[in-house]
CSV table of C-alpha atoms in Angstrom, one decimal:
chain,number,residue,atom,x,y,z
A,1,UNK,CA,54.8,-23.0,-79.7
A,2,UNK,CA,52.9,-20.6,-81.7
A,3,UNK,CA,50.8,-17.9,-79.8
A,4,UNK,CA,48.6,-15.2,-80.7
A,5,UNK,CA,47.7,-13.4,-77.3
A,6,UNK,CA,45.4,-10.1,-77.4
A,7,UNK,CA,44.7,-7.4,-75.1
A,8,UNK,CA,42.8,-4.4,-74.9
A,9,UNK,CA,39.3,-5.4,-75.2
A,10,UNK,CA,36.5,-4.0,-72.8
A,11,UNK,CA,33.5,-2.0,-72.5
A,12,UNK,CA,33.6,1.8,-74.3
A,13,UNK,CA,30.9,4.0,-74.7
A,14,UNK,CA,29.6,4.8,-77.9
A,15,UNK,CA,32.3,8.2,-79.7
A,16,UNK,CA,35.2,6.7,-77.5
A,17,UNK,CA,38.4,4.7,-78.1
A,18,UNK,CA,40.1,1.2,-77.9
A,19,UNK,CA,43.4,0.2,-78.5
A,20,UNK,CA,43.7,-3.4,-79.5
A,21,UNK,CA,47.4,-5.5,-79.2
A,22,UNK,CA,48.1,-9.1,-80.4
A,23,UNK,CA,51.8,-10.2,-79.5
A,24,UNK,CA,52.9,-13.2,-81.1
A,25,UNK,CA,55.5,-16.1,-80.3
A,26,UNK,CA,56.6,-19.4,-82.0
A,27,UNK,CA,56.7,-18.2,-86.2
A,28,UNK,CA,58.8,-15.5,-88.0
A,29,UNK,CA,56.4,-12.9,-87.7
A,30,UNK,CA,58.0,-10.6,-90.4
A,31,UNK,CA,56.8,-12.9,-93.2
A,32,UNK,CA,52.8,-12.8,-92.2
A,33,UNK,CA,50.6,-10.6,-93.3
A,34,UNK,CA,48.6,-10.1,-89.9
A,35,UNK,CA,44.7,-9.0,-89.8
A,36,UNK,CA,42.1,-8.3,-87.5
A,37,UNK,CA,38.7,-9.7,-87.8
A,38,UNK,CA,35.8,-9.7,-86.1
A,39,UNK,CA,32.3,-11.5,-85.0
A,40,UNK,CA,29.6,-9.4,-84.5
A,41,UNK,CA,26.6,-11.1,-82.3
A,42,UNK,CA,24.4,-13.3,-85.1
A,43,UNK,CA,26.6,-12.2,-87.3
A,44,UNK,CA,29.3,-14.3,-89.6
A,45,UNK,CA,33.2,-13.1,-88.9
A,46,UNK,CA,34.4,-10.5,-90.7
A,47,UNK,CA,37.6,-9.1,-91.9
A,48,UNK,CA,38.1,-5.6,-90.4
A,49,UNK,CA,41.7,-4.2,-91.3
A,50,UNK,CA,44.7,-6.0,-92.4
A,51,UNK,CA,48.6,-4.9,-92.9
A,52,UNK,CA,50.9,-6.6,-95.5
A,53,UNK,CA,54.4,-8.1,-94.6
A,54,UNK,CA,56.5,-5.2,-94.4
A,55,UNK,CA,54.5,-2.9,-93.4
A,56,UNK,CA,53.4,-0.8,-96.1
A,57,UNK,CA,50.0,-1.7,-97.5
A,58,UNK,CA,46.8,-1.4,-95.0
A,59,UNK,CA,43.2,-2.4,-96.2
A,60,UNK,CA,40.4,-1.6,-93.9
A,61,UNK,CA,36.5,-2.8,-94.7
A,62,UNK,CA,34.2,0.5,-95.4
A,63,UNK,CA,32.4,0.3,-92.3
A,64,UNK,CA,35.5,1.0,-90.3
A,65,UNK,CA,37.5,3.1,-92.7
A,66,UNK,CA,38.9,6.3,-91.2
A,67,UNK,CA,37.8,5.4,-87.8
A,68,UNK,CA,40.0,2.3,-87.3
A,69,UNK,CA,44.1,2.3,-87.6
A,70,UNK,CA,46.1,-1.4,-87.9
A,71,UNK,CA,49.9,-1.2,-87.3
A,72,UNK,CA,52.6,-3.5,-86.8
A,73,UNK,CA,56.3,-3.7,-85.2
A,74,UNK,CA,58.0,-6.6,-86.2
A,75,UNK,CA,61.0,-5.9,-83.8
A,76,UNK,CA,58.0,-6.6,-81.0
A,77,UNK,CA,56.1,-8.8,-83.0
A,78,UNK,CA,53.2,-7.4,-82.1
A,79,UNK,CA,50.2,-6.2,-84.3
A,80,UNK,CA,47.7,-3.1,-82.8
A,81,UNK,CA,44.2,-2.2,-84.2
A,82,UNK,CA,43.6,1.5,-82.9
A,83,UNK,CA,39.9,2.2,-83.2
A,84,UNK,CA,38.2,5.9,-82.5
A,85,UNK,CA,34.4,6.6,-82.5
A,86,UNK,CA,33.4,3.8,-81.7
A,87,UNK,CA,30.0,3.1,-82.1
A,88,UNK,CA,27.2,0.3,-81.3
A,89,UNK,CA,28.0,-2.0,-84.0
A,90,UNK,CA,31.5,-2.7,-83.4
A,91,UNK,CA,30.7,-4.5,-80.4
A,92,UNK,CA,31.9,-7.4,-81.4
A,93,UNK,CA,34.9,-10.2,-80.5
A,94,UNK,CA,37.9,-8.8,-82.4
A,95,UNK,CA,40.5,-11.9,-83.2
A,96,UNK,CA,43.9,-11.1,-84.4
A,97,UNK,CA,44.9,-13.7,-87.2
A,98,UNK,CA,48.6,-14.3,-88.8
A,99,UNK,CA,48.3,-15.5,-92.6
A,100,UNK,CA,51.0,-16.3,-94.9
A,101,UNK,CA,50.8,-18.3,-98.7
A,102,UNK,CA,53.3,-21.2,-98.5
A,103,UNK,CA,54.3,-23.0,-101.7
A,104,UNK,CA,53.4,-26.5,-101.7
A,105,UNK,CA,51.5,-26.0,-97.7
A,106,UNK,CA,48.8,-23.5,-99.2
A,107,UNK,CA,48.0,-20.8,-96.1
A,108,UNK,CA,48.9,-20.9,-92.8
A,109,UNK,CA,46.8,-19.4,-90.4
A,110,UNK,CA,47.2,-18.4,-86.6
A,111,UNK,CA,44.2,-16.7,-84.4
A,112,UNK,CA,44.1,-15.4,-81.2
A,113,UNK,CA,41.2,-15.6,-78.9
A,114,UNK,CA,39.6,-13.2,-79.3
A,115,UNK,CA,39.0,-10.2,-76.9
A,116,UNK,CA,35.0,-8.5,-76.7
A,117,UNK,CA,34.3,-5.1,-77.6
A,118,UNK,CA,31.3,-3.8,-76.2
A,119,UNK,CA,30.3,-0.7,-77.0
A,120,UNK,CA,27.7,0.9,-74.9
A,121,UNK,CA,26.4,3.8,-73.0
């Protein structure tokens, strides 16, 4: 059965920090590209950071750059989003998504959840 499950999500105040985890079950892990996104309130969902298969290629939006960290261990199967300085508009539900191009299928998608981020003093 494929799972995404996330932890990590809560209530920070504005400058502080939130680890994100997603652990995943049920697909071969090692061949997705894994992302976080997230849905602000009114606001359509976004892609925040994303690592490539393998590990070496990160991609974060502008807004988050610098601030936020996505890693992955594939022996755990587990994806983290690290995110310092948090401010007011990241509150948002962060969902951890699994996405891989198959020939013939077209993408495959997983999500999580999704755990809330509220960020407030």
């Amino acid at each position: 059965q494929v799972q995404l499950v996330e932890s990590g999500g809560g209530l920070v105040q504005p400058g502080g920090s939130l680890r994100l985890s997603c652990a995943a079950t049920g697909f071969d892990f090692s061949l997705y590209e894994m992302k976080w996104y997230r849905q602000r309130p009114g606001k359509e969902r976004e892609l925040v950071a994303r690592i490539k298969s393998g590990g070496g290629i990160r991609a974060y939006v502008p807004s988050v750059k610098g601030r936020f960290t996505i890693d992955r261990d594939d022996a755990k199967k587990t994806v983290s989003l690290q995110m310092d300085r948090l401010n007011t508009e990241d509150t948002a539900v962060y969902y951890c998504n699994a996405n891989r191009y198959q020939e013939r299928i077209g993408d495959v998608d997983y999500w999580g959840k999704g755990p809330l981020v509220t960020v407030s003093s």
